[in-house]
Amino acid sequence: MNVYNKGTLIKFWTKHPDAKKPLELWYHDVCSKTWQKPNHIKEDYATADIIANSRAVFDIKGNKYRIIAAINYQKGWLFIKFIGTHAEYDKIDAETIDKY
């Protein structure tokens, strides 16, 4: 997958240094994937939630942080729509947020 807006991850781990290593691992792992449908995400990330609008929610660092990503399976693109703490995630609509 081509992960767009890596700068969002960097900005986040600058504020939350404990997230740097887990986010780097997630980024490099996702870049190596060629997901063609939502089931493929679940095969690789059992704790990911598949939601409406071709989005997935990924748990980072034992669910301390969350990433919402919009995925274009045909083109192999993944767009980070939100990254934040679990508490911040609980305050937003994961299906419509377009923060970044």
Coordinates of C-alpha atoms in Angstrom, one line a residue:
M1 CA 0.0 0.0 0.0
N2 CA 1.1 3.6 -0.6
V3 CA 0.6 5.4 2.7
Y4 CA -0.1 9.1 2.1
N5 CA 0.7 11.8 4.7
K6 CA 3.5 10.1 6.6
G7 CA 4.2 13.6 8.0
T8 CA 1.0 13.2 10.1
L9 CA 2.7 10.2 11.8
I10 CA 5.9 12.2 12.4
K11 CA 4.0 15.2 13.8
F12 CA 2.1 12.9 16.1
W13 CA 5.1 11.0 17.5
T14 CA 6.8 14.3 18.1
K15 CA 4.1 15.1 20.5
H16 CA 3.8 11.5 21.8
P17 CA 7.4 10.1 21.7
D18 CA 6.2 6.7 23.1
A19 CA 4.3 6.2 19.8
K20 CA 7.3 6.6 17.5
K21 CA 8.4 3.0 17.4
P22 CA 4.9 1.5 17.1
L23 CA 4.0 3.9 14.3
E24 CA 7.2 3.3 12.4
L25 CA 6.6 -0.4 12.6
W26 CA 2.9 0.0 11.5
Y27 CA 4.0 2.3 8.6
H28 CA 6.6 0.0 7.3
D29 CA 4.4 -3.1 7.6
V30 CA 1.4 -1.4 5.9
C31 CA 3.7 -0.2 3.0
S32 CA 4.6 -3.9 2.4
K33 CA 0.9 -4.9 2.0
T34 CA -1.2 -5.3 -1.2
W35 CA -4.7 -5.4 0.3
Q36 CA -7.4 -6.0 -2.3
K37 CA -10.3 -6.0 0.1
P38 CA -11.2 -5.4 3.7
N39 CA -10.8 -9.1 4.7
H40 CA -7.1 -8.8 3.8
I41 CA -6.6 -6.2 6.5
K42 CA -8.3 -8.4 9.1
E43 CA -5.9 -11.2 8.1
D44 CA -2.9 -9.0 8.9
Y45 CA -4.5 -6.9 11.8
A46 CA -7.0 -9.0 13.7
T47 CA -7.8 -6.1 16.0
A48 CA -8.5 -3.6 13.2
D49 CA -12.1 -2.5 12.7
I50 CA -13.5 -2.3 9.2
I51 CA -16.0 0.6 9.1
A52 CA -18.0 2.4 6.4
N53 CA -16.6 4.6 3.6
S54 CA -13.7 2.1 2.9
R55 CA -12.1 2.9 6.2
A56 CA -10.3 0.9 8.8
V57 CA -9.4 1.7 12.4
F58 CA -6.0 0.4 13.6
D59 CA -5.0 0.0 17.3
I60 CA -1.5 1.3 18.0
K61 CA 0.6 0.6 21.1
G62 CA -1.9 -1.7 22.8
N63 CA -4.9 0.5 21.8
K64 CA -3.4 3.6 23.5
Y65 CA -3.6 5.3 20.1
R66 CA -5.8 4.9 17.1
I67 CA -5.4 5.5 13.4
I68 CA -8.3 5.9 11.0
A69 CA -7.4 5.2 7.4
A70 CA -9.3 5.5 4.2
I71 CA -8.3 2.8 1.7
N72 CA -8.5 2.7 -2.1
Y73 CA -8.0 -1.0 -2.7
Q74 CA -7.9 -0.7 -6.5
K75 CA -5.2 1.9 -6.5
G76 CA -3.4 0.6 -3.4
W77 CA -3.6 3.9 -1.5
L78 CA -4.1 4.4 2.2
F79 CA -4.9 7.9 3.5
I80 CA -4.6 8.7 7.2
K81 CA -7.7 10.5 8.2
F82 CA -7.1 10.6 12.0
I83 CA -4.5 9.7 14.5
G84 CA -5.0 10.3 18.2
T85 CA -5.4 8.9 21.7
H86 CA -8.1 6.4 22.4
A87 CA -9.9 9.2 24.4
E88 CA -9.7 11.6 21.4
Y89 CA -11.0 8.8 19.1
D90 CA -14.0 8.3 21.3
K91 CA -15.0 12.0 20.6
I92 CA -15.1 11.8 16.8
D93 CA -17.1 10.1 14.1
A94 CA -14.7 7.6 12.6
E95 CA -16.8 7.2 9.4
T96 CA -16.7 10.9 8.4
I97 CA -13.7 12.6 10.0
D98 CA -11.3 14.1 7.6
K99 CA -8.9 15.8 10.0
Y100 CA -5.7 15.5 7.9

